[in-house]
One Martini backbone bead per residue (centre of mass of N, CA, C, O) as a GRO file, in nm:
protein
  123
    1PHE     BB    1  -2.272   0.722  -4.176
    2GLU     BB    2  -2.268   0.824  -3.885
    3LYS     BB    3  -1.984   0.721  -3.826
    4LEU     BB    4  -1.842   0.889  -4.040
    5LYS     BB    5  -1.930   1.167  -3.939
    6ALA     BB    6  -1.782   1.133  -3.661
    7GLU     BB    7  -1.487   1.094  -3.823
    8ALA     BB    8  -1.437   1.350  -4.016
    9ALA     BB    9  -1.232   1.520  -3.825
   10SER     BB   10  -1.001   1.269  -3.791
   11ARG     BB   11  -1.052   1.164  -4.101
   12TRP     BB   12  -1.015   1.021  -4.392
   13PHE     BB   13  -1.158   0.860  -4.637
   14ARG     BB   14  -1.204   0.577  -4.791
   15PRO     BB   15  -1.267   0.472  -5.102
   16ASN     BB   16  -1.500   0.269  -5.020
   17GLU     BB   17  -1.664   0.482  -4.859
   18ILE     BB   18  -1.712   0.684  -5.081
   19TYR     BB   19  -1.849   0.494  -5.277
   20ALA     BB   20  -2.088   0.413  -5.094
   21VAL     BB   21  -2.212   0.695  -5.070
   22LEU     BB   22  -2.239   0.768  -5.375
   23ALA     BB   23  -2.401   0.505  -5.460
   24ASN     BB   24  -2.615   0.595  -5.197
   25HIS     BB   25  -2.728   0.902  -5.203
   26GLU     BB   26  -3.048   0.866  -5.164
   27ARG     BB   27  -3.009   0.831  -4.835
   28PHE     BB   28  -2.925   1.132  -4.848
   29LYS     BB   29  -2.852   1.456  -4.817
   30VAL     BB   30  -2.900   1.694  -5.077
   31HIS     BB   31  -2.780   1.991  -5.144
   32ALA     BB   32  -2.892   2.322  -5.283
   33GLN     BB   33  -2.662   2.473  -5.117
   34PRO     BB   34  -2.405   2.630  -5.021
   35ILE     BB   35  -2.186   2.634  -4.764
   36ASP     BB   36  -2.089   2.856  -4.514
   37LYS     BB   37  -1.806   2.799  -4.367
   38PRO     BB   38  -1.709   2.520  -4.315
   39VAL     BB   39  -1.609   2.292  -4.093
   40SER     BB   40  -1.446   2.067  -3.949
   41GLY     BB   41  -1.606   1.761  -4.059
   42THR     BB   42  -1.751   1.838  -4.302
   43ILE     BB   43  -2.021   1.681  -4.489
   44VAL     BB   44  -2.125   1.700  -4.841
   45LEU     BB   45  -2.398   1.686  -5.066
   46TYR     BB   46  -2.411   1.725  -5.427
   47ASP     BB   47  -2.555   1.853  -5.722
   48ARG     BB   48  -2.380   1.966  -5.993
   49LYS     BB   49  -2.637   2.057  -6.168
   50VAL     BB   50  -2.759   2.244  -5.935
   51VAL     BB   51  -2.465   2.305  -5.782
   52ARG     BB   52  -2.218   2.463  -5.946
   53ASN     BB   53  -2.104   2.640  -5.673
   54PHE     BB   54  -1.995   2.442  -5.434
   55ARG     BB   55  -1.695   2.587  -5.397
   56LYS     BB   56  -1.851   2.840  -5.282
   57ASP     BB   57  -1.775   2.861  -4.921
   58GLY     BB   58  -1.594   3.125  -4.802
   59HIS     BB   59  -1.321   3.028  -4.853
   60ASN     BB   60  -0.961   3.061  -4.867
   61TRP     BB   61  -0.785   2.945  -5.135
   62LYS     BB   62  -0.528   2.839  -5.286
   63LYS     BB   63  -0.348   2.978  -5.547
   64LYS     BB   64  -0.238   3.030  -5.830
   65LYS     BB   65  -0.018   3.233  -5.998
   66ASP     BB   66  -0.266   3.409  -6.113
   67GLY     BB   67  -0.463   3.460  -5.840
   68LYS     BB   68  -0.755   3.309  -5.913
   69THR     BB   69  -0.708   3.013  -5.918
   70VAL     BB   70  -0.756   2.725  -5.773
   71GLN     BB   71  -0.546   2.503  -5.617
   72GLU     BB   72  -0.567   2.175  -5.761
   73ALA     BB   73  -0.570   1.844  -5.704
   74HIS     BB   74  -0.570   1.544  -5.910
   75GLU     BB   75  -0.746   1.228  -5.867
   76LYS     BB   76  -0.756   0.866  -5.871
   77LEU     BB   77  -0.944   0.616  -5.721
   78LYS     BB   78  -0.924   0.289  -5.599
   79ILE     BB   79  -1.118  -0.010  -5.644
   80GLY     BB   80  -0.905  -0.213  -5.624
   81ASN     BB   81  -0.812  -0.206  -5.979
   82GLU     BB   82  -1.024   0.037  -6.009
   83GLU     BB   83  -1.113   0.334  -6.127
   84ARG     BB   84  -1.385   0.531  -5.947
   85VAL     BB   85  -1.257   0.805  -5.815
   86HIS     BB   86  -1.275   1.150  -5.794
   87VAL     BB   87  -1.026   1.404  -5.686
   88TYR     BB   88  -1.014   1.719  -5.506
   89TYR     BB   89  -0.758   1.934  -5.383
   90ALA     BB   90  -0.753   2.177  -5.110
   91ARG     BB   91  -0.592   2.470  -4.966
   92GLY     BB   92  -0.554   2.690  -4.735
   93GLU     BB   93  -0.447   3.018  -4.719
   94ASP     BB   94  -0.479   3.100  -4.406
   95ASN     BB   95  -0.491   2.769  -4.357
   96PRO     BB   96  -0.270   2.506  -4.432
   97ASN     BB   97  -0.451   2.280  -4.243
   98PHE     BB   98  -0.686   2.330  -4.445
   99PHE     BB   99  -0.924   2.114  -4.615
  100ARG     BB  100  -1.044   2.006  -4.946
  101ARG     BB  101  -1.265   1.742  -5.064
  102CYS     BB  102  -1.365   1.621  -5.390
  103TYR     BB  103  -1.610   1.373  -5.478
  104TRP     BB  104  -1.652   1.142  -5.763
  105LEU     BB  105  -1.775   0.948  -5.994
  106LEU     BB  106  -1.673   0.805  -6.306
  107ASP     BB  107  -1.952   0.742  -6.361
  108LYS     BB  108  -2.169   0.887  -6.580
  109GLU     BB  109  -2.440   0.821  -6.416
  110ALA     BB  110  -2.294   0.942  -6.115
  111GLU     BB  111  -2.123   1.229  -6.139
  112ARG     BB  112  -2.324   1.453  -6.011
  113ILE     BB  113  -2.232   1.350  -5.736
  114VAL     BB  114  -2.094   1.522  -5.448
  115LEU     BB  115  -1.829   1.493  -5.208
  116VAL     BB  116  -1.762   1.705  -4.926
  117HIS     BB  117  -1.449   1.752  -4.739
  118TYR     BB  118  -1.362   1.890  -4.424
  119ARG     BB  119  -1.017   1.952  -4.285
  120GLN     BB  120  -0.824   1.953  -3.999
  121THR     BB  121  -0.475   1.942  -3.966
  122SER     BB  122  -0.129   1.847  -3.846
  123GLU     BB  123   0.056   1.814  -4.118
   0.00000   0.00000   0.00000
C-alpha cells in the first residue's frame, strides 16, 4: 500500500490493486470526515455509511447541464472476467486536468467502503 500511495500522483491504480485495497480495508485508515481540497495523488478510504458526504471535498467539479449535479461517468471494472469494482469519474471545473475517481466493491457485503483517488493529469 505504501508503494501504491507513492505512485498515486503519477498513475491511476489497476483494477486488481483497487480490489486488493478495498478487500483489505481494515488494514488501512478509514477517514471519518471528508478531506478539504485534497491535492493530486491523495488517496482516501471512507465508510459511505458513516461519511455520506465524502464527495463534498471543497473542489469545484464539472456540472451537468442543470448546473447543480456533478457530471460523473459510471463504470464497472473487471477482475479477470468478472465485474467486481464500481467507479465514478469526475473532472475539475476550474482545472479540466484534475480528476477524482471513487471506487467501491460491487459485493453487497463490502460496498460501504469507498476508495477516492485525486489526480492531476497532462492528458
